[in-house]
Backbone as JSON, one array per atom type, in Angstrom:
{
  "sequence": "MTRLVSFPLAVVTALSLLLTACGGDGKDDAAPPASTPTPTVTPAAPDASGTPSGTVKRTSAELAKALLEQADLPAGYQPEKDDPAGDAAKPFSSASSKCKTLVRFLNANEAPGAKATTHRSFSAGQEGTFLDFGIDAMGNKDEVAYLQHAYRKAVTSCPKVTMKIGAGSYSMEVEEISAPQFGTDPFAFRLTATSGSRRGLEFTAATAGVEDVVVSVTLLAGQDGELEGATEAAVAKAQQVLKKGA",
  "N": [[195.71, -12.92, 47.12], [198.38, -14.95, 48.43], [200.33, -17.72, 46.48], [200.3, -20.95, 48.02], [203.89, -23.35, 46.97], [204.86, -23.3, 44.59], [202.26, -24.04, 43.19], [199.35, -22.75, 42.06], [197.72, -22.85, 44.92], [195.96, -20.74, 46.96], [196.57, -20.56, 48.98], [196.92, -20.12, 51.71], [196.03, -17.29, 52.96], [193.42, -18.53, 53.13], [193.0, -20.42, 54.77], [194.07, -19.0, 56.78], [191.67, -17.7, 57.77], [189.82, -20.13, 57.61], [191.41, -20.16, 60.62], [191.66, -18.57, 61.91], [188.55, -17.11, 61.92], [187.41, -18.24, 63.76], [188.34, -17.79, 66.25], [190.95, -17.85, 66.52], [193.28, -19.03, 68.26], [193.98, -20.5, 69.17], [191.61, -21.47, 71.27], [190.13, -22.29, 70.49], [187.2, -23.95, 68.93], [187.29, -26.59, 67.49], [185.8, -27.05, 64.48], [183.84, -28.76, 62.11], [184.2, -29.09, 58.78], [181.62, -27.18, 56.29], [179.72, -29.44, 54.95], [180.24, -29.98, 50.53], [179.0, -29.47, 47.62], [180.79, -32.18, 44.56], [182.69, -29.66, 42.15], [181.26, -30.06, 38.51], [182.48, -30.81, 35.54], [181.52, -31.99, 32.56], [183.41, -34.61, 31.25], [186.61, -33.42, 27.92], [187.24, -35.65, 25.92], [190.6, -36.41, 25.79], [192.95, -34.83, 23.74], [194.99, -36.27, 20.75], [197.28, -34.88, 19.49], [199.42, -34.35, 19.75], [202.31, -33.29, 21.26], [203.07, -29.58, 20.51], [206.36, -29.7, 18.7], [209.34, -28.07, 20.57], [209.51, -25.29, 22.4], [206.71, -24.32, 23.63], [204.3, -21.46, 23.09], [203.52, -19.64, 25.75], [200.06, -17.35, 27.16], [199.34, -15.43, 30.02], [196.52, -14.59, 29.5], [195.8, -16.53, 27.97], [195.67, -19.18, 29.12], [194.02, -18.39, 31.39], [191.54, -18.89, 30.29], [191.21, -22.04, 29.98], [191.32, -22.55, 32.8], [188.9, -23.99, 35.4], [185.41, -21.64, 36.01], [183.22, -19.72, 37.55], [181.02, -20.31, 36.9], [181.94, -23.05, 36.67], [180.87, -24.34, 38.86], [179.51, -26.21, 41.68], [176.02, -24.2, 42.71], [176.86, -22.12, 45.26], [178.99, -21.76, 45.44], [181.64, -18.79, 45.43], [183.63, -16.67, 43.61], [186.55, -15.64, 44.75], [188.78, -13.14, 45.87], [192.23, -12.17, 45.21], [194.66, -11.58, 47.44], [197.11, -8.44, 47.61], [198.44, -8.24, 49.82], [199.16, -9.93, 50.3], [201.36, -10.91, 49.07], [203.72, -11.14, 50.13], [203.69, -12.91, 52.23], [206.38, -15.49, 54.19], [204.54, -17.5, 55.33], [205.96, -20.56, 56.18], [208.63, -22.99, 57.34], [211.33, -24.65, 58.28], [213.42, -26.25, 60.74], [214.76, -28.77, 59.54], [217.42, -29.69, 57.23], [215.49, -31.7, 55.44], [213.81, -30.08, 54.9], [214.06, -28.23, 52.44], [214.02, -28.1, 50.0], [210.54, -28.42, 50.04], [209.97, -25.96, 51.48], [210.64, -24.04, 50.69], [209.18, -24.07, 48.0], [206.45, -24.47, 49.18], [206.65, -21.51, 49.67], [206.25, -19.94, 47.7], [205.73, -17.95, 44.93], [205.46, -18.41, 42.38], [205.23, -21.31, 40.33], [208.2, -22.96, 39.58], [210.52, -21.73, 37.3], [208.54, -21.52, 35.39], [206.42, -20.33, 32.8], [204.35, -18.62, 32.03], [200.88, -17.69, 34.35], [198.64, -18.59, 35.87], [195.67, -18.93, 38.4], [193.1, -19.42, 40.04], [190.11, -18.93, 42.65], [188.18, -20.22, 44.66], [185.1, -20.47, 47.37], [183.17, -21.69, 49.38], [181.57, -20.45, 51.57], [182.2, -19.82, 55.21], [182.61, -22.21, 56.48], [183.13, -24.37, 55.06], [183.76, -25.55, 51.99], [187.26, -24.79, 50.35], [188.05, -24.09, 46.44], [191.08, -23.87, 44.19], [192.41, -23.44, 42.04], [194.84, -24.29, 39.15], [196.77, -22.72, 36.51], [200.41, -23.28, 35.38], [202.48, -22.75, 32.63], [205.19, -24.23, 31.67], [206.1, -24.98, 29.48], [206.87, -27.03, 28.07], [206.39, -30.67, 28.1], [208.82, -32.0, 28.37], [209.71, -30.32, 30.62], [207.54, -29.95, 32.51], [207.5, -32.37, 33.58], [210.38, -32.84, 35.08], [209.35, -30.53, 37.22], [206.94, -31.59, 38.67], [208.0, -33.73, 39.5], [210.88, -33.15, 40.8], [208.95, -31.87, 42.68], [207.6, -33.81, 43.34], [209.35, -34.84, 45.02], [210.14, -33.74, 46.92], [208.17, -33.07, 49.04], [208.46, -36.47, 49.86], [210.34, -36.27, 51.43], [210.38, -35.1, 52.75], [208.78, -34.43, 56.38], [207.13, -32.84, 58.06], [205.33, -30.29, 58.63], [205.83, -26.73, 59.89], [203.69, -23.63, 60.29], [203.13, -20.05, 60.88], [200.77, -17.71, 60.96], [200.16, -15.12, 61.8], [200.26, -14.7, 65.3], [199.8, -17.1, 65.92], [201.34, -20.25, 65.17], [201.62, -23.37, 63.84], [202.36, -26.42, 64.03], [202.69, -28.67, 60.72], [201.77, -31.76, 59.15], [203.41, -33.8, 56.54], [202.47, -35.17, 53.34], [202.36, -37.28, 51.2], [200.09, -38.32, 48.31], [197.52, -40.49, 47.82], [197.05, -40.0, 44.57], [193.95, -38.6, 42.19], [194.13, -40.12, 38.57], [193.93, -38.68, 36.32], [195.36, -37.11, 33.5], [198.22, -36.12, 33.1], [201.23, -37.94, 35.0], [200.04, -37.71, 37.49], [200.47, -36.54, 40.69], [200.01, -35.86, 44.41], [199.42, -34.39, 47.37], [198.53, -34.04, 50.59], [198.83, -31.89, 54.01], [198.31, -32.03, 57.46], [197.52, -29.94, 60.23], [198.44, -30.82, 63.14], [198.52, -29.81, 65.72], [197.61, -26.94, 67.73], [194.73, -25.62, 67.64], [193.0, -25.93, 65.52], [193.18, -28.48, 65.42], [193.84, -30.93, 62.88], [192.38, -31.05, 61.03], [192.39, -30.72, 56.85], [194.13, -29.8, 54.58], [194.54, -30.56, 50.72], [196.28, -31.43, 47.6], [196.25, -31.98, 43.89], [198.92, -32.39, 41.51], [198.7, -32.22, 37.58], [199.55, -33.0, 34.28], [199.47, -31.11, 31.57], [200.09, -31.96, 28.02], [201.99, -29.31, 27.49], [201.74, -28.01, 30.28], [200.73, -27.29, 33.12], [198.08, -28.61, 35.92], [196.76, -27.35, 38.58], [195.05, -28.06, 41.87], [193.76, -27.6, 44.69], [191.9, -28.13, 47.7], [190.45, -27.2, 51.35], [189.81, -27.8, 53.52], [188.18, -29.67, 52.2], [185.99, -32.6, 51.52], [185.14, -35.84, 51.28], [186.04, -37.11, 47.72], [185.98, -34.85, 47.27], [188.13, -33.7, 45.62], [189.01, -35.62, 43.61], [186.58, -35.45, 42.23], [187.28, -32.55, 41.7], [189.61, -32.43, 40.16], [189.48, -33.79, 38.14], [187.71, -32.77, 36.11], [189.12, -30.18, 36.71], [190.99, -30.79, 34.99], [189.92, -31.37, 32.83], [188.92, -29.62, 31.54], [191.17, -27.93, 30.57], [192.5, -29.39, 29.19], [190.72, -29.9, 26.62], [190.01, -26.69, 26.3], [192.81, -26.12, 25.55], [193.93, -28.04, 24.05], [194.93, -27.64, 21.46], [197.2, -26.98, 21.82], [198.79, -24.65, 20.99]],
  "CA": [[196.31, -14.54, 48.5], [199.54, -15.89, 47.79], [200.66, -18.96, 45.89], [201.18, -21.69, 47.71], [203.68, -24.38, 46.78], [204.98, -23.12, 43.47], [201.52, -24.04, 42.48], [198.55, -21.83, 42.47], [197.66, -22.6, 46.21], [196.31, -18.62, 47.89], [195.26, -21.8, 50.44], [197.82, -19.2, 53.51], [194.86, -16.85, 52.98], [191.92, -18.54, 53.18], [193.86, -21.32, 56.37], [193.79, -17.92, 58.0], [189.53, -17.29, 57.59], [189.98, -20.55, 58.93], [192.37, -20.16, 61.83], [191.16, -17.23, 63.2], [187.33, -17.44, 62.78], [185.85, -18.42, 66.06], [189.36, -17.21, 67.75], [191.99, -19.06, 65.83], [195.04, -18.48, 68.76], [194.25, -22.39, 69.81], [191.1, -21.1, 72.03], [188.32, -22.75, 69.79], [186.62, -25.47, 69.17], [187.62, -26.73, 65.7], [184.24, -27.38, 63.9], [183.55, -30.06, 61.69], [183.71, -28.29, 57.11], [180.18, -27.44, 55.64], [179.92, -30.51, 52.81], [178.98, -29.01, 50.16], [178.8, -30.33, 46.27], [182.41, -31.33, 43.18], [182.8, -29.34, 40.48], [181.14, -31.55, 37.85], [182.12, -30.3, 34.23], [181.57, -33.19, 30.85], [184.96, -34.48, 30.69], [186.47, -33.84, 27.16], [188.46, -36.71, 24.42], [192.26, -36.51, 25.5], [193.65, -34.84, 22.29], [196.03, -37.08, 20.32], [197.99, -34.81, 18.09], [200.56, -34.12, 20.79], [203.21, -31.51, 21.79], [203.91, -29.47, 19.74], [207.91, -29.62, 18.61], [210.01, -27.03, 20.7], [208.37, -24.84, 23.43], [204.8, -23.49, 23.08], [204.0, -20.21, 23.76], [202.02, -19.4, 26.16], [199.97, -16.67, 27.87], [198.42, -15.71, 31.58], [194.69, -14.87, 29.24], [195.48, -17.94, 27.24], [195.83, -20.33, 30.92], [192.44, -18.08, 32.44], [190.44, -19.54, 29.07], [191.38, -22.88, 30.69], [190.71, -22.54, 34.28], [187.12, -23.65, 36.02], [185.37, -20.52, 35.78], [181.87, -20.03, 38.62], [179.59, -21.11, 36.06], [181.49, -24.86, 36.16], [180.55, -25.15, 39.75], [177.72, -26.08, 41.83], [175.93, -23.26, 43.28], [177.12, -22.15, 46.48], [180.71, -21.2, 45.16], [181.48, -17.46, 45.3], [184.61, -16.43, 43.9], [187.68, -15.03, 46.39], [189.96, -12.29, 45.14], [194.04, -12.6, 45.09], [195.26, -10.35, 48.43], [197.79, -8.73, 47.47], [199.22, -7.84, 50.3], [199.96, -11.57, 51.04], [202.12, -11.77, 48.23], [205.35, -11.94, 50.64], [204.17, -13.53, 53.08], [206.37, -16.66, 53.9], [205.0, -19.05, 56.81], [206.19, -22.32, 56.37], [208.88, -22.95, 57.39], [211.27, -25.54, 58.68], [214.51, -26.64, 60.76], [214.95, -29.6, 59.0], [217.82, -29.42, 56.3], [215.31, -32.67, 54.46], [213.21, -29.67, 54.23], [214.78, -26.98, 52.51], [213.68, -27.16, 48.73], [210.05, -28.39, 50.5], [209.54, -25.45, 52.29], [210.71, -23.19, 48.87], [207.93, -24.16, 47.1], [205.78, -23.85, 49.55], [206.09, -20.03, 49.84], [206.46, -19.69, 46.5], [204.11, -17.38, 44.79], [204.82, -19.58, 40.98], [205.96, -22.34, 39.78], [209.93, -22.4, 39.79], [210.68, -21.8, 34.93], [207.18, -21.03, 34.44], [206.17, -19.28, 31.09], [203.39, -17.81, 32.81], [201.0, -18.64, 35.23], [196.52, -17.79, 36.19], [194.79, -19.19, 39.43], [190.98, -18.28, 39.91], [190.38, -19.53, 44.13], [185.97, -19.73, 45.23], [184.97, -20.92, 48.21], [182.37, -22.04, 50.36], [181.18, -20.33, 53.47], [183.26, -19.35, 56.14], [183.27, -23.23, 57.37], [182.95, -25.0, 54.09], [185.62, -25.72, 51.05], [188.48, -23.61, 49.56], [188.58, -24.37, 46.13], [191.59, -23.23, 44.03], [192.75, -23.78, 39.96], [195.73, -22.66, 38.78], [197.76, -23.26, 34.92], [201.91, -23.01, 34.79], [202.71, -23.26, 30.62], [205.7, -24.76, 31.66], [207.58, -24.38, 28.38], [207.03, -28.82, 27.21], [206.55, -31.73, 27.89], [209.68, -32.06, 29.6], [210.03, -29.58, 32.41], [206.52, -30.19, 33.08], [208.13, -34.05, 33.71], [210.76, -32.75, 35.7], [208.72, -29.87, 37.8], [206.23, -32.93, 39.35], [209.36, -35.68, 39.69], [210.91, -32.05, 41.86], [208.15, -31.63, 43.93], [207.26, -35.09, 44.8], [210.96, -35.84, 46.31], [210.52, -32.68, 48.19], [206.89, -34.06, 50.16], [208.67, -37.15, 50.37], [211.87, -35.87, 52.07], [209.98, -34.4, 54.57], [207.95, -35.26, 57.48], [206.24, -32.03, 57.77], [206.15, -28.34, 58.34], [205.15, -25.23, 60.45], [202.8, -22.24, 59.16], [202.8, -19.76, 60.8], [199.95, -17.47, 60.67], [199.99, -14.55, 63.05], [200.98, -14.57, 66.09], [200.4, -18.6, 65.76], [202.43, -21.66, 64.57], [201.05, -24.61, 63.64], [202.65, -27.31, 63.13], [201.57, -29.89, 59.79], [202.08, -33.18, 59.24], [203.05, -33.88, 55.09], [202.5, -37.09, 53.48], [202.31, -38.23, 49.85], [198.75, -39.09, 49.25], [196.73, -41.14, 46.32], [196.53, -38.78, 43.48], [193.09, -38.55, 41.0], [194.61, -40.55, 37.43], [193.2, -37.83, 35.6], [196.47, -36.17, 33.35], [200.18, -37.18, 32.77], [201.84, -37.78, 35.5], [199.19, -37.2, 38.39], [200.74, -36.21, 42.25], [198.55, -34.96, 44.84], [199.78, -34.28, 48.25], [198.62, -33.5, 52.53], [198.74, -30.88, 54.64], [196.67, -32.34, 58.26], [197.63, -29.24, 61.35], [199.12, -31.51, 64.07], [198.5, -29.67, 67.01], [196.62, -26.03, 67.8], [192.68, -25.26, 67.22], [192.64, -26.6, 64.82], [194.53, -29.51, 64.61], [193.08, -32.34, 62.1], [192.04, -29.44, 59.2], [193.58, -30.98, 56.12], [194.62, -29.25, 53.02], [194.88, -31.73, 49.8], [196.26, -30.77, 46.71], [196.55, -32.15, 43.22], [198.87, -31.86, 39.41], [198.97, -33.05, 36.87], [200.59, -32.48, 33.6], [198.69, -31.82, 30.04], [200.4, -31.19, 27.06], [203.28, -28.65, 28.43], [201.3, -27.41, 31.05], [200.6, -28.52, 35.53], [197.06, -28.09, 36.13], [197.09, -27.81, 39.96], [193.78, -28.24, 41.98], [193.65, -27.29, 45.69], [191.41, -27.55, 48.87], [190.96, -26.51, 51.96], [187.99, -28.78, 54.44], [187.18, -30.64, 51.65], [184.81, -33.56, 51.14], [185.67, -36.78, 49.92], [184.92, -37.71, 46.17], [186.08, -33.64, 46.19], [189.77, -33.25, 45.21], [189.21, -36.81, 42.77], [186.39, -35.03, 40.99], [187.32, -31.26, 41.19], [191.02, -32.67, 39.47], [188.94, -34.13, 36.79], [187.34, -31.12, 36.25], [189.7, -29.17, 35.94], [191.5, -31.49, 33.43], [188.88, -31.58, 31.43], [188.89, -27.92, 30.64], [192.4, -27.64, 30.17], [192.37, -30.61, 27.95], [189.77, -29.45, 25.46], [190.46, -25.25, 26.49], [194.83, -26.43, 25.27], [195.15, -29.35, 23.32], [195.67, -27.64, 20.08], [199.17, -26.73, 21.82], [199.54, -22.9, 20.65]],
  "C": [[197.21, -14.55, 47.82], [199.42, -17.45, 47.91], [201.43, -20.37, 47.16], [202.3, -22.6, 46.91], [204.36, -24.58, 45.1], [203.77, -22.44, 42.72], [200.43, -22.79, 42.91], [197.39, -21.35, 43.66], [197.52, -21.42, 46.63], [195.22, -19.6, 48.95], [196.55, -20.93, 52.93], [195.77, -18.31, 53.31], [193.26, -18.05, 54.16], [192.16, -20.14, 54.48], [193.69, -20.85, 57.13], [192.46, -17.07, 58.56], [189.79, -18.5, 58.93], [190.16, -21.27, 60.54], [191.59, -18.9, 63.12], [189.25, -16.54, 63.39], [186.58, -17.21, 63.58], [187.34, -18.75, 66.48], [190.15, -18.69, 67.35], [192.93, -18.94, 67.25], [195.11, -19.23, 69.78], [193.33, -22.55, 71.12], [190.14, -21.88, 71.86], [188.41, -23.82, 70.38], [187.04, -25.76, 67.67], [186.16, -27.85, 65.54], [184.61, -27.97, 62.53], [183.42, -28.68, 59.57], [181.84, -28.68, 56.87], [180.11, -28.28, 54.32], [178.98, -29.97, 52.16], [179.34, -30.11, 49.43], [180.05, -30.61, 45.75], [181.0, -31.0, 42.82], [182.13, -30.47, 39.52], [181.26, -30.13, 36.5], [182.25, -31.56, 32.86], [183.65, -33.44, 30.23], [185.01, -34.58, 29.19], [187.65, -34.4, 26.48], [189.61, -36.11, 24.86], [193.34, -36.16, 23.96], [194.87, -35.43, 22.28], [196.46, -36.61, 19.4], [199.49, -34.42, 18.38], [201.46, -32.57, 20.95], [203.69, -30.7, 20.79], [205.92, -28.87, 19.23], [208.73, -27.92, 19.39], [208.68, -26.33, 21.73], [207.05, -23.92, 22.55], [204.79, -22.61, 23.95], [202.87, -19.89, 23.93], [201.61, -18.69, 26.9], [198.88, -16.65, 28.99], [197.0, -15.86, 31.08], [194.34, -15.42, 28.87], [195.01, -18.83, 28.11], [194.53, -19.74, 31.03], [191.33, -18.69, 31.64], [190.57, -20.69, 29.95], [191.18, -23.15, 32.25], [189.57, -22.54, 34.95], [186.93, -22.44, 36.24], [183.62, -20.93, 37.42], [181.46, -20.43, 38.02], [179.95, -22.5, 35.1], [181.34, -25.69, 37.52], [179.35, -25.05, 40.26], [177.4, -24.75, 42.63], [176.5, -23.21, 44.79], [178.71, -21.59, 46.54], [180.44, -19.63, 45.36], [183.58, -17.51, 44.55], [185.62, -15.51, 44.79], [188.59, -14.07, 45.62], [190.83, -12.35, 45.77], [194.43, -11.06, 46.86], [197.0, -9.25, 48.62], [198.59, -8.12, 48.38], [200.17, -8.86, 50.65], [201.09, -11.92, 50.19], [202.73, -11.48, 48.6], [205.15, -12.17, 51.49], [205.3, -15.33, 52.73], [206.28, -16.95, 55.17], [205.15, -20.48, 56.76], [207.34, -22.12, 55.88], [209.53, -24.13, 58.7], [213.31, -25.96, 60.19], [215.3, -27.52, 60.21], [215.84, -29.04, 57.61], [217.41, -30.58, 55.34], [214.63, -31.53, 53.39], [212.56, -28.61, 54.0], [213.72, -26.64, 50.98], [211.74, -27.51, 49.64], [209.06, -26.98, 50.62], [210.57, -24.33, 51.13], [210.39, -23.64, 48.24], [207.26, -24.21, 47.67], [205.42, -22.25, 49.78], [206.73, -19.03, 49.26], [205.25, -18.8, 45.46], [203.77, -17.47, 42.76], [206.18, -20.62, 40.41], [206.97, -21.98, 39.16], [210.0, -22.68, 37.47], [209.29, -21.85, 34.74], [206.78, -20.1, 33.83], [205.31, -18.14, 31.26], [202.28, -18.75, 33.23], [199.54, -17.87, 36.23], [195.96, -18.94, 37.49], [193.28, -18.17, 39.18], [190.56, -19.02, 41.55], [188.54, -19.19, 44.02], [185.92, -20.7, 46.63], [183.6, -21.23, 48.55], [181.47, -21.83, 50.79], [182.17, -20.79, 54.36], [184.65, -21.37, 56.42], [182.75, -24.16, 56.4], [184.36, -24.69, 53.22], [186.45, -24.44, 50.73], [188.66, -24.54, 48.59], [189.46, -23.24, 45.5], [192.7, -24.29, 42.97], [193.22, -23.24, 39.89], [196.05, -24.02, 37.57], [199.27, -22.74, 35.28], [202.4, -23.31, 33.26], [204.78, -23.04, 31.94], [207.73, -25.34, 30.67], [206.98, -26.07, 27.06], [206.97, -30.1, 27.92], [207.51, -31.88, 29.69], [210.27, -31.8, 30.91], [208.24, -29.72, 32.88], [206.61, -31.44, 33.82], [209.16, -33.31, 35.1], [210.18, -31.7, 36.92], [207.72, -31.04, 38.78], [206.96, -33.82, 40.33], [209.96, -34.83, 40.92], [209.75, -32.37, 42.89], [207.73, -32.8, 44.31], [207.54, -35.62, 46.4], [210.96, -34.25, 47.3], [209.53, -32.98, 48.71], [207.49, -35.14, 50.39], [209.83, -37.05, 50.84], [211.28, -35.42, 53.29], [208.98, -34.39, 55.33], [207.13, -34.17, 58.03], [207.33, -29.73, 58.41], [205.92, -26.98, 59.48], [205.48, -24.17, 60.4], [202.91, -21.15, 59.64], [201.9, -18.3, 60.47], [199.58, -16.03, 61.7], [200.99, -14.46, 64.24], [200.93, -15.96, 66.26], [201.05, -19.48, 65.12], [201.86, -22.89, 64.75], [201.73, -25.99, 62.99], [202.34, -28.71, 61.84], [202.26, -31.09, 59.37], [202.05, -32.57, 57.57], [203.21, -35.03, 55.36], [202.33, -36.63, 51.85], [200.85, -39.23, 49.35], [198.2, -39.8, 47.69], [196.25, -40.16, 45.2], [195.3, -39.32, 42.0], [194.07, -39.2, 39.62], [194.06, -39.12, 37.18], [195.03, -37.05, 34.74], [197.73, -36.83, 33.1], [200.7, -37.34, 33.82], [201.62, -37.68, 37.04], [200.15, -36.86, 40.2], [199.52, -35.52, 43.34], [199.69, -35.14, 46.47], [198.81, -33.77, 50.11], [198.78, -31.89, 53.57], [197.43, -31.68, 55.47], [198.07, -30.94, 59.7], [197.47, -30.02, 61.9], [198.68, -30.5, 65.5], [197.39, -27.22, 66.3], [194.69, -26.06, 67.9], [192.62, -25.51, 67.05], [192.87, -27.46, 63.69], [193.25, -30.81, 63.81], [192.67, -31.59, 60.46], [193.51, -29.84, 58.45], [193.32, -30.16, 54.68], [194.86, -30.35, 51.85], [195.26, -30.41, 49.02], [197.18, -31.45, 45.15], [197.28, -31.75, 41.54], [198.36, -32.54, 39.25], [199.36, -32.51, 35.55], [199.13, -32.88, 32.22], [198.62, -30.82, 29.39], [201.84, -30.47, 27.74], [202.91, -27.37, 29.28], [201.41, -28.29, 32.13], [198.87, -27.61, 35.72], [196.87, -28.15, 37.49], [194.86, -27.67, 40.36], [193.86, -28.81, 43.72], [192.57, -27.63, 46.79], [191.2, -28.01, 49.75], [189.74, -26.77, 52.31], [187.46, -29.17, 53.77], [186.65, -32.18, 52.51], [185.42, -34.94, 51.31], [185.31, -37.62, 49.3], [185.65, -36.27, 45.78], [186.41, -33.47, 45.54], [189.76, -34.07, 43.6], [187.85, -35.67, 41.66], [186.03, -33.13, 40.81], [188.27, -30.92, 39.83], [189.93, -32.94, 37.97], [188.19, -32.88, 35.46], [188.67, -30.13, 35.65], [190.67, -29.67, 34.72], [191.1, -30.98, 32.14], [189.32, -30.68, 30.5], [190.29, -28.12, 30.38], [193.13, -28.06, 28.47], [191.73, -29.8, 26.35], [190.04, -27.44, 25.51], [192.41, -25.74, 24.94], [194.86, -27.78, 23.73], [195.0, -28.85, 21.77], [197.33, -27.58, 20.01], [199.8, -25.8, 21.7], [198.19, -21.81, 21.3]]
}
């Protein structure tokens, strides 16, 4: 699956499924998403040792151990496989120069400057929640803070983008939202379809720093409270597994 926002967001494939499953060429009626439970993981106590001096070197295999797995999620979630064919897709665009940075981020496959990256995606049925968890290793806390700042600025500068999937184009409103307060410098935003057959469909994402990495959680067709619970679980596991910082 393609990754959105330079964070591990496999939203393009998921959106494609939702927008086309019921004739998403603009002729179908929007169907409400099915209610699904929130992932739960017992939060680990944050590590107090701090980040080691210098750059922390991590591998994608190491990061994968810090991602939530199917066993961490409620029953009903199934893993989603990557779609290599989608890696070249650049579905987002905008005629506004104010959106240039955000469009570049949205069309990226990994975080700018990431030293290692990994993600894992799950879905709870065709009309249920789509979840993606990711971790990007930035090397140190300063790079994490810089990326979070750059992304927040890109989101707040751009009011809307256009997303093209197949023959259809959808206008997506962009807005920063209140972020779940887990990890450091938490940030969250929402894309909302304002045109087409899935008008009102929401995609939400939250990111937070855990020492030298950025933890990302993204939801498509989620329910109230799901972003909060999923982010808490994702950050807690990353803190627990990566707490030694090397």
